[in-house]
Coordinates of C-alpha atoms in Angstrom, one line a residue:
Chain C
M1331 CA -9.2 2.5 48.5
S1332 CA -10.8 -0.9 47.7
E1333 CA -12.9 1.0 45.3
M1334 CA -9.9 2.3 43.7
T1335 CA -8.3 -0.9 43.8
R1336 CA -11.3 -2.8 41.8
R1337 CA -11.0 0.4 39.4
L1338 CA -7.4 -0.3 38.9
L1339 CA -8.0 -4.2 38.7
R1340 CA -10.9 -3.6 35.9
R1341 CA -8.8 -1.2 33.9
E1342 CA -5.9 -4.2 34.0
M1343 CA -8.7 -6.2 32.8
D1344 CA -9.9 -3.8 29.7
Q1345 CA -6.2 -3.7 28.9
C1346 CA -6.2 -7.3 28.3
R1347 CA -9.6 -8.0 27.4
L1348 CA -8.1 -9.5 24.1
C1349 CA -6.7 -12.7 24.5
R1350 CA -6.4 -14.8 21.2
I1351 CA -6.6 -13.8 17.2
D1352 CA -8.4 -16.8 15.4
V1353 CA -7.6 -16.4 11.7
E1354 CA -9.6 -19.1 10.0
H1355 CA -10.0 -20.0 6.1
L1356 CA -8.2 -16.7 5.1
G1357 CA -7.6 -16.5 1.4
V1358 CA -6.5 -13.3 -1.1
V1359 CA -6.6 -13.2 -4.4
R1360 CA -5.5 -10.5 -6.6
D1361 CA -5.8 -9.9 -10.3
G1362 CA -7.4 -13.6 -10.7
Q1363 CA -4.0 -14.8 -8.7
V1364 CA -4.3 -16.8 -5.4
L1365 CA -1.8 -14.9 -3.3
L1366 CA -3.0 -16.9 -0.1
S1367 CA -5.5 -19.7 0.5
D1368 CA -6.8 -21.3 3.3
V1369 CA -4.5 -19.6 5.9
N1370 CA -5.3 -20.9 9.7
L1371 CA -3.6 -19.5 12.7
H1372 CA -3.8 -18.3 16.2
I1373 CA -2.0 -15.5 17.5
H1374 CA -2.2 -15.2 21.3
C1375 CA -1.6 -12.6 23.7
G1376 CA 1.6 -12.3 25.7
E1377 CA 3.2 -14.0 23.0
L1378 CA 5.5 -13.2 19.9
T1379 CA 4.4 -15.2 16.8
A1380 CA 6.8 -15.1 13.8
L1381 CA 5.8 -15.3 10.2
I1382 CA 8.7 -16.7 8.2
G1383 CA 9.0 -18.1 4.6
A1384 CA 10.7 -17.6 1.2
N1385 CA 10.2 -14.2 -0.7
G1386 CA 6.7 -13.7 -2.1
A1387 CA 5.4 -16.5 -0.1
G1388 CA 2.7 -14.3 1.2
K1389 CA 3.8 -12.9 4.6
T1390 CA 3.4 -9.1 3.8
T1391 CA 0.2 -9.9 2.0
L1392 CA -1.3 -11.6 5.2
L1393 CA -0.1 -8.9 7.1
R1394 CA -1.6 -6.5 5.0
A1395 CA -5.0 -8.7 5.1
L1396 CA -4.7 -8.6 9.0
L1397 CA -4.3 -4.6 9.1
G1398 CA -7.2 -4.2 7.2
Q1399 CA -5.8 -2.9 4.0
I1400 CA -6.4 -5.4 1.5
E1401 CA -9.4 -7.6 0.9
H1402 CA -9.8 -11.1 2.0
T1403 CA -12.0 -13.9 2.3
G1404 CA -12.2 -16.4 5.4
S1405 CA -12.6 -14.7 8.9
V1406 CA -10.8 -13.0 11.5
H1407 CA -12.1 -13.4 15.2
H1408 CA -10.9 -11.5 18.3
V1409 CA -11.6 -13.9 21.1
R1410 CA -11.4 -12.6 24.6
G1411 CA -10.3 -14.9 27.7
D1412 CA -13.9 -16.0 28.5
G1413 CA -14.4 -17.1 24.9
R1414 CA -16.5 -14.2 24.1
E1415 CA -15.8 -12.2 20.8
V1416 CA -14.6 -8.4 20.6
G1417 CA -15.3 -6.2 17.8
A1418 CA -12.6 -4.0 16.4
I1419 CA -9.1 -4.3 18.1
R1420 CA -6.4 -1.8 18.2
T1421 CA -3.3 -2.6 16.0
G1422 CA 0.0 -1.2 16.1
Y1423 CA 1.8 -1.2 13.2
V1424 CA 5.7 -0.9 12.4
P1425 CA 6.3 -0.8 9.0
Q1426 CA 9.2 -2.4 7.1
Q1427 CA 11.6 0.9 6.7
L1428 CA 10.6 1.6 2.8
E1429 CA 11.8 4.4 1.1
F1430 CA 10.7 8.0 2.5
D1431 CA 12.5 11.3 1.4
R1432 CA 15.3 11.8 4.2
S1433 CA 15.8 15.3 3.1
S1434 CA 12.2 16.4 4.2
P1435 CA 12.7 18.5 7.4
V1436 CA 10.5 16.8 9.6
T1437 CA 11.5 16.1 13.3
V1438 CA 10.8 13.1 15.2
Q1439 CA 8.4 15.3 17.5
D1440 CA 6.7 16.6 14.0
F1441 CA 6.3 13.1 12.8
L1442 CA 5.0 11.6 16.3
A1443 CA 2.7 15.2 16.6
A1444 CA 1.3 14.6 13.3
A1445 CA 0.2 10.9 14.1
M1446 CA -0.9 11.5 17.6
T1447 CA -3.0 14.7 17.4
R1448 CA -5.5 16.7 15.2
R1449 CA -3.6 20.0 15.9
P1450 CA -1.6 21.1 12.6
V1451 CA 2.0 20.3 13.5
F1452 CA 2.8 23.6 11.7
L1453 CA 0.9 25.6 14.6
G1454 CA 3.4 24.4 17.3
V1455 CA 3.3 21.2 19.4
S1456 CA 1.7 21.7 22.7
K1457 CA 3.4 21.1 25.9
K1458 CA 0.9 17.9 26.6
T1459 CA 1.7 16.3 23.2
R1460 CA 5.2 16.9 23.8
E1461 CA 4.8 15.1 27.1
R1462 CA 3.1 12.0 25.6
I1463 CA 5.5 12.0 22.7
T1464 CA 8.4 12.2 25.3
R1465 CA 6.3 9.3 27.4
A1466 CA 6.2 7.4 24.2
L1467 CA 9.7 7.5 23.2
E1468 CA 11.1 6.7 26.5
R1469 CA 9.0 3.5 26.3
T1470 CA 11.5 2.5 23.4
R1471 CA 14.5 4.1 24.8
S1472 CA 14.5 6.9 22.3
A1473 CA 13.8 10.0 24.3
D1474 CA 16.9 11.5 23.1
L1475 CA 15.8 11.2 19.4
I1476 CA 12.7 13.7 19.9
R1477 CA 14.7 16.7 18.2
R1478 CA 16.7 14.9 15.5
P1479 CA 15.5 15.1 11.9
L1480 CA 13.5 11.8 10.9
G1481 CA 15.9 11.6 8.0
A1482 CA 19.0 11.6 10.1
L1483 CA 18.1 8.6 12.2
S1484 CA 19.9 5.4 11.8
G1485 CA 18.1 2.4 10.8
G1486 CA 17.9 1.1 14.3
E1487 CA 16.8 4.4 15.7
L1488 CA 13.8 4.7 13.2
Q1489 CA 12.7 1.3 14.3
R1490 CA 12.7 2.5 17.8
V1491 CA 10.7 5.5 16.9
L1492 CA 8.3 3.6 14.8
L1493 CA 7.9 1.1 17.7
A1494 CA 7.4 4.0 20.2
L1495 CA 4.6 5.3 17.9
A1496 CA 2.8 2.0 17.3
L1497 CA 2.5 1.5 20.7
E1498 CA 0.8 4.9 21.6
P1499 CA -2.0 4.7 22.1
Q1500 CA -1.4 1.1 23.6
P1501 CA -2.5 -1.9 20.9
D1502 CA -4.4 -5.0 21.3
L1503 CA -2.0 -6.6 18.5
L1504 CA 1.2 -5.5 17.4
I1505 CA 2.3 -5.9 14.1
L1506 CA 6.0 -6.0 13.4
D1507 CA 7.6 -5.7 9.6
E1508 CA 11.1 -6.4 10.1
P1509 CA 13.4 -4.6 7.7
V1510 CA 15.4 -6.3 5.2
S1511 CA 18.7 -4.7 5.6
G1512 CA 19.7 -1.2 7.2
V1513 CA 19.7 -2.1 10.9
D1514 CA 22.9 -3.4 12.3
S1515 CA 23.0 -6.2 14.7
N1516 CA 23.3 -4.0 17.6
G1517 CA 20.3 -2.0 16.7
L1518 CA 18.2 -5.4 16.2
D1519 CA 19.0 -6.9 19.5
D1520 CA 18.3 -3.2 21.1
F1521 CA 14.7 -3.6 19.2
Y1522 CA 13.9 -7.3 20.0
R1523 CA 14.8 -6.7 23.8
I1524 CA 12.4 -3.8 23.7
V1525 CA 9.7 -5.7 21.8
S1526 CA 10.2 -9.0 24.3
D1527 CA 9.7 -7.1 27.4
L1528 CA 6.9 -5.7 26.2
R1529 CA 5.2 -8.8 25.5
R1530 CA 6.0 -10.3 28.8
H1531 CA 4.8 -6.8 30.7
Q1532 CA 2.0 -5.2 28.6
H1533 CA 0.5 -8.8 27.7
L1534 CA 0.4 -8.0 23.8
A1535 CA -0.1 -10.2 21.0
I1536 CA 2.8 -9.5 18.8
L1537 CA 3.1 -10.8 15.2
L1538 CA 6.3 -10.4 13.5
V1539 CA 7.3 -10.8 9.9
S1540 CA 10.9 -11.7 9.9
H1541 CA 13.7 -12.6 7.3
D1542 CA 16.2 -13.3 10.1
L1543 CA 15.9 -17.1 11.5
D1544 CA 18.3 -16.1 14.2
V1545 CA 16.2 -13.6 15.6
V1546 CA 13.1 -15.7 15.3
R1547 CA 14.9 -18.6 17.3
R1548 CA 15.9 -16.3 19.7
Y1549 CA 12.6 -14.5 20.5
A1550 CA 9.5 -16.0 18.9
D1551 CA 7.0 -18.0 20.9
R1552 CA 5.8 -19.5 17.9
V1553 CA 6.5 -19.8 14.7
V1554 CA 4.3 -19.6 11.5
L1555 CA 5.9 -21.1 8.2
V1556 CA 4.1 -19.8 5.3
Q1557 CA 4.2 -20.8 1.6
G1558 CA 0.8 -19.5 0.1
T1559 CA -0.8 -21.1 3.3
V1560 CA 0.4 -22.3 6.4
I1561 CA 2.6 -25.1 5.9
A1562 CA 4.2 -25.5 9.7
Q1563 CA 3.4 -24.0 12.6
G1564 CA 4.1 -24.3 16.3
R1565 CA 7.3 -23.9 18.8
P1566 CA 10.2 -22.5 17.1
Q1567 CA 12.3 -25.7 17.5
A1568 CA 9.4 -28.0 16.1
V1569 CA 9.2 -25.7 13.0
F1570 CA 12.5 -25.6 12.5
A1571 CA 12.8 -29.3 12.7
S1572 CA 10.2 -30.0 10.2
E1573 CA 10.2 -31.1 6.8
A1574 CA 8.6 -28.3 5.3
F1575 CA 10.8 -25.8 7.0
R1576 CA 13.9 -28.0 5.4
Q1577 CA 12.5 -27.8 2.3
V1578 CA 11.9 -24.1 2.0
F1579 CA 15.1 -22.8 3.4
Y1580 CA 17.7 -25.4 3.2
S1581 CA 17.4 -26.1 -0.7
K1582 CA 17.4 -22.6 -1.1
E1583 CA 20.5 -21.9 1.0
A1584 CA 22.2 -24.6 -0.2
V1585 CA 21.9 -23.0 -4.0
E1586 CA 23.0 -19.8 -2.6
E1587 CA 26.2 -21.0 -1.1
Chain H
M780 CA 8.1 61.4 -3.5
N781 CA 9.3 60.6 -7.0
W782 CA 12.7 59.2 -6.2
V783 CA 11.2 56.9 -3.1
P784 CA 11.0 53.2 -3.7
F785 CA 7.3 53.4 -3.6
E786 CA 7.0 55.1 -6.7
W787 CA 5.3 51.9 -8.3
L788 CA 2.5 52.3 -5.8
Q789 CA 1.1 55.2 -7.1
Y790 CA -0.5 53.1 -9.9
S791 CA -4.0 51.5 -9.1
F792 CA -3.0 48.5 -11.1
M793 CA 0.3 48.2 -9.6
R794 CA -1.6 48.3 -5.9
N795 CA -4.4 45.6 -7.2
A796 CA -1.2 43.5 -8.6
L797 CA 0.5 43.7 -4.8
M798 CA -2.8 42.6 -3.3
A799 CA -3.3 39.9 -5.6
M800 CA 0.2 38.9 -5.1
L801 CA 0.0 38.8 -1.5
M802 CA -2.9 36.3 -1.8
I803 CA -1.7 34.3 -4.7
T804 CA 1.9 33.7 -3.1
P805 CA 1.0 32.3 0.3
L806 CA -1.5 29.7 -1.3
F807 CA 1.3 28.4 -3.3
G808 CA 4.3 28.7 -1.0
M809 CA 1.8 26.6 1.4
L810 CA 0.7 23.7 -1.0
G811 CA 4.2 23.5 -2.3
T812 CA 5.5 22.0 0.6
M813 CA 3.2 19.0 0.2
A814 CA 3.5 18.7 -3.2
V815 CA 7.4 18.3 -2.8
D816 CA 7.0 15.9 0.1
N817 CA 4.6 14.0 -1.8
R818 CA 6.6 14.0 -5.3
M819 CA 3.9 15.6 -7.0
A820 CA 5.9 18.2 -9.0
F821 CA 5.0 16.7 -12.2
F822 CA 1.5 16.2 -11.1
S823 CA 1.1 19.9 -10.2
D824 CA 2.6 20.8 -13.6
A825 CA 0.0 18.7 -15.2
L826 CA -2.5 20.6 -13.7
G827 CA -1.5 24.0 -14.6
H828 CA -1.3 23.1 -18.1
S829 CA -4.9 21.7 -17.7
A830 CA -5.9 25.3 -16.9
L831 CA -5.5 25.9 -20.8
T832 CA -8.4 23.2 -21.6
G833 CA -10.3 24.8 -18.5
V834 CA -10.0 28.3 -20.2
A835 CA -10.7 27.2 -23.8
L836 CA -13.9 25.2 -22.3
G837 CA -15.2 28.5 -20.7
V838 CA -14.7 30.3 -24.4
M839 CA -16.3 27.4 -26.0
L840 CA -19.3 27.6 -23.8
G841 CA -19.4 31.3 -24.0
A842 CA -19.4 31.7 -20.5
R843 CA -19.4 35.4 -19.4
D844 CA -17.6 34.4 -16.4
Q845 CA -15.0 31.6 -17.1
M846 CA -14.1 30.9 -13.7
V847 CA -16.7 28.5 -13.1
P848 CA -16.2 26.0 -15.8
M849 CA -12.3 26.4 -15.1
L850 CA -12.9 25.3 -11.6
C851 CA -15.3 22.5 -12.6
F852 CA -12.6 21.1 -15.5
G853 CA -9.6 21.7 -13.0
I854 CA -11.5 19.6 -10.2
L855 CA -12.6 17.0 -12.6
W856 CA -9.2 16.4 -14.3
A857 CA -7.4 16.2 -10.9
V858 CA -9.8 13.7 -9.8
L859 CA -9.4 11.9 -12.9
I860 CA -5.6 11.7 -12.9
T861 CA -5.7 10.7 -9.5
F862 CA -8.3 7.7 -9.9
V863 CA -6.5 6.5 -12.8
K864 CA -3.2 6.6 -11.0
H865 CA -4.7 4.5 -8.3
H866 CA -6.3 2.1 -10.5
S867 CA -3.5 1.4 -13.2
R868 CA -0.4 -0.6 -13.3
M869 CA 1.2 2.0 -15.4
S870 CA 4.1 4.4 -13.8
A871 CA 2.7 7.5 -12.4
D872 CA 4.8 9.8 -14.4
T873 CA 3.4 8.1 -17.8
I874 CA -0.1 8.6 -16.5
I875 CA 0.2 12.1 -15.6
S876 CA 2.1 12.8 -18.9
V877 CA -0.5 11.4 -21.0
F878 CA -3.3 13.8 -19.3
S879 CA -1.4 16.6 -19.3
S880 CA -0.5 16.6 -22.8
T881 CA -4.1 15.6 -23.6
S882 CA -5.3 18.9 -21.8
I883 CA -2.6 21.0 -23.6
A884 CA -3.6 19.6 -27.3
L885 CA -7.1 20.4 -26.5
G886 CA -6.9 23.6 -25.4
L887 CA -4.9 24.7 -28.1
V888 CA -7.3 23.1 -30.7
I889 CA -10.2 24.8 -29.2
L890 CA -8.6 28.2 -28.7
A891 CA -6.5 28.3 -32.1
R892 CA -9.9 27.6 -34.0
G893 CA -9.9 30.2 -36.9
G894 CA -6.3 31.2 -35.8
A895 CA -7.6 33.1 -32.6
F896 CA -4.9 31.7 -30.3
A897 CA -3.0 35.0 -30.4
R898 CA -5.9 36.3 -28.3
Y899 CA -5.3 33.7 -25.4
S900 CA -1.3 33.4 -25.9
G901 CA -1.3 35.6 -22.7
L902 CA -2.4 32.7 -20.5
L903 CA 0.6 31.2 -21.2
V904 CA 2.7 33.7 -19.0
G905 CA -0.2 35.2 -17.3
D906 CA -0.3 39.0 -16.3
I907 CA -0.9 39.9 -12.7
L908 CA -1.0 43.6 -13.7
S909 CA -4.4 43.3 -15.4
I910 CA -6.2 41.9 -12.3
A911 CA -9.1 44.1 -11.6
P912 CA -10.3 45.1 -7.9
E913 CA -13.6 43.2 -8.3
E914 CA -11.4 40.0 -8.6
L915 CA -9.7 40.0 -5.7
P916 CA -12.1 38.8 -3.2
L917 CA -12.1 35.5 -5.0
L918 CA -8.5 35.2 -4.5
L919 CA -9.0 36.2 -0.8
G920 CA -11.8 33.5 -0.3
V921 CA -9.8 30.8 -1.8
L922 CA -6.8 31.9 0.5
V923 CA -9.3 31.5 3.5
L924 CA -10.6 28.4 2.4
T925 CA -7.2 26.8 1.5
A926 CA -5.9 27.5 4.8
A927 CA -8.7 26.2 6.7
A928 CA -8.3 22.9 4.7
W929 CA -4.4 23.1 5.0
C930 CA -5.3 22.7 8.9
V931 CA -7.1 19.3 8.5
L932 CA -5.0 18.2 5.7
F933 CA -1.5 18.9 7.0
N934 CA -0.7 16.1 9.6
P935 CA -2.6 13.1 7.3
L936 CA -0.3 14.3 4.2
L937 CA 2.9 14.8 6.1
L938 CA 2.4 11.0 7.5
T939 CA 1.3 9.8 4.3
S940 CA 4.3 11.3 2.5
V941 CA 6.5 9.4 5.0
N942 CA 4.8 6.0 4.8
L943 CA 1.7 4.9 3.4
S944 CA 0.8 1.9 5.1
L945 CA 1.6 3.2 8.5
S946 CA -0.7 6.2 8.2
Q947 CA -3.5 4.0 7.2
S948 CA -3.0 1.7 9.8
R949 CA -3.4 4.8 12.2
G950 CA -6.9 5.4 10.8
I951 CA -5.8 8.1 7.9
R952 CA -7.9 7.4 4.8
A953 CA -4.7 8.0 2.5
R954 CA -6.6 8.4 -0.3
M955 CA -9.4 10.7 0.4
T956 CA -6.4 13.0 1.8
E957 CA -4.9 13.0 -1.4
Y958 CA -8.0 13.7 -3.5
G959 CA -8.4 16.5 -1.2
F960 CA -5.0 17.7 -1.8
T961 CA -5.3 17.3 -5.5
V962 CA -8.7 19.2 -5.5
L963 CA -6.9 22.0 -3.5
V964 CA -4.5 22.1 -6.1
A965 CA -6.4 22.3 -8.9
V966 CA -8.7 25.0 -7.1
C967 CA -5.6 27.5 -6.7
V968 CA -4.1 26.9 -10.2
M969 CA -7.7 27.5 -12.0
V970 CA -8.1 30.8 -9.7
S971 CA -4.5 32.2 -10.5
I972 CA -3.5 30.7 -13.8
R973 CA -4.7 34.3 -15.4
W974 CA -2.2 36.2 -13.3
V975 CA 0.7 33.7 -13.2
G976 CA 0.3 31.8 -16.4
V977 CA 0.4 28.0 -17.6
M978 CA 4.3 28.1 -17.9
L979 CA 5.0 29.5 -14.8
I980 CA 2.6 28.2 -12.5
N981 CA 4.2 25.3 -11.5
S982 CA 7.5 27.0 -10.7
L983 CA 5.6 28.9 -8.2
L984 CA 4.6 26.0 -6.3
I985 CA 7.8 24.2 -6.3
L986 CA 10.7 26.5 -5.9
P987 CA 9.6 28.3 -2.7
A988 CA 9.3 24.6 -0.9
A989 CA 12.2 23.3 -2.5
S990 CA 14.3 26.5 -1.2
A991 CA 12.6 26.4 2.3
R992 CA 13.9 22.8 2.2
N993 CA 17.2 23.8 1.9
V994 CA 16.9 25.9 5.1
A995 CA 14.5 24.3 7.4
R996 CA 15.1 22.1 10.2
S997 CA 11.3 21.4 11.2
A998 CA 7.9 20.8 9.6
R999 CA 6.7 24.4 11.1
S1000 CA 9.8 26.0 9.8
Y1001 CA 9.1 24.4 6.3
L1002 CA 6.0 26.0 6.1
L1003 CA 6.5 29.4 7.4
V1004 CA 9.9 29.7 5.2
A1005 CA 8.2 28.5 2.2
V1006 CA 5.4 31.0 2.4
G1007 CA 8.0 33.7 3.3
I1008 CA 10.0 32.9 0.7
S1009 CA 6.8 32.9 -1.7
M1010 CA 5.8 36.2 -0.7
S1011 CA 8.7 38.0 -0.5
C1012 CA 9.6 36.9 -4.0
G1013 CA 6.2 37.9 -5.2
V1014 CA 6.5 41.2 -3.9
L1015 CA 10.1 41.7 -4.9
G1016 CA 9.5 40.3 -8.5
L1017 CA 6.5 42.7 -8.8
I1018 CA 8.6 45.8 -8.1
V1019 CA 11.6 44.6 -10.2
S1020 CA 9.2 44.0 -13.1
Y1021 CA 7.7 47.5 -12.6
Y1022 CA 11.2 49.2 -12.8
I1023 CA 12.9 47.0 -15.6
N1024 CA 9.6 46.6 -17.5
T1025 CA 9.1 43.3 -18.0
S1026 CA 6.6 39.9 -17.0
A1027 CA 6.1 40.1 -13.5
G1028 CA 5.4 36.4 -13.1
A1029 CA 8.3 35.6 -15.0
A1030 CA 10.4 38.1 -12.9
V1031 CA 8.8 36.5 -9.6
V1032 CA 9.9 33.0 -10.5
L1033 CA 13.4 34.2 -11.5
I1034 CA 13.7 35.5 -8.2
C1035 CA 12.7 32.3 -6.3
A1036 CA 15.1 30.4 -8.7
L1037 CA 17.7 32.8 -7.1
V1038 CA 16.6 32.2 -3.8
Y1039 CA 16.9 28.1 -4.7
F1040 CA 20.3 28.3 -5.7
V1041 CA 21.2 30.8 -2.8
T1042 CA 20.1 28.5 -0.2
L1043 CA 21.6 25.2 -1.7
P1044 CA 24.5 25.4 -0.1
M1045 CA 22.8 25.7 3.5
R1046 CA 21.9 22.5 3.2
R1047 CA 23.0 20.1 6.2
R1048 CA 23.3 17.0 4.6

């Protein structure tokens, strides 16, 4: 019994081995253009860190650099609770809902099975895989969507399916690229409530790119304001009250209205 | 036995053509699903055109068996188009069009030297009835290889067709997958171009998959229906072409097109 408890504990510690991601002096240059320079920030486990900024400020570029999809300078360290460094971490990614061919005959089950297993989907999905998919979908309250065509889902439903996939297998860092449009406010609330629960119960580090300051105010633990580099970061209230924030958002909103 | 619908089978060229058809059509039905999913209809068209250059190079090199130069050129061309597409800011259809026209022109220039093009004009429509029994094993080999490669490539291709950066975040090497797929299409195009023809080969790739999309509800049924449509249209087209004495390839494609239009109203949305 005690052996088992110990093993459980160890597994728990394994899961939370990552504590913090330190990004230091990160820069991205593309075609001679400096997209990001000297970005410094920490992403903590158990917290939701929101990246905000104007369009073209480099939020998505930063995301892609962290995902390892584009080259960058500077360093990204993954640090454990005891201060030691871990090598690779597992990253779950929920993309912005980009254009995809909605007429493609792919069900939610096909899509998740293709991502989770090597067995070609046209050979059918094994019972074991189906159970795994169901469990993953249950985590985001979307088990009822398993047989639906991917192209027939609403924006909110698709978000939840993508989240379920990002959480399977359990990542250390979850990166959410929020859709600019296509998800109604109910769907958005559902989605962020699930994300909030995850952060609390699974001790995930969550990085969110958001265009919706209301969402950020309600759900983020920390906010990073990006404009080619980090121009403000801290608790939401502090960042929202900063001069940098006022310059980026208020001057723009005033023009729009 | 004269009146039964199997009269056409008493000729060995028809039997050979049937065997060839039963191997070529599943190839294209299979590959077509992902060509359509990844919006590569135009790309595969360009590969079809490149076969003309492939044959031309084979003729120029005086190779007894033109298959090797054709395969080499097809693979090279497919890789080159994909490479330029990845490394250029120009839109994909412009790049593909440039490559497509280059290969047609190059092929024509070489084949038409000394006014000899008439000898090769058959390539444009192909002639499956002229296939010899000793040419069948190559098709079978390609079919087996493609099916094997398909088992590896299918899931990554499916995922990439939905979202590129998502697939990358799950460790899929999207570029390698794309190269693998294009090479596969190039090989299949080259081994069947003499039987199907430059002008028709792309239809054979796109039409069955497009029809299957009209009725399929899942990835599995998509593939099965595409292969099923492709094979049955192939056999039916062959028979029809025998009885009305016309080009088999064209008859097959015409029947495929018919199936597409018949299934079109069955779309759910």
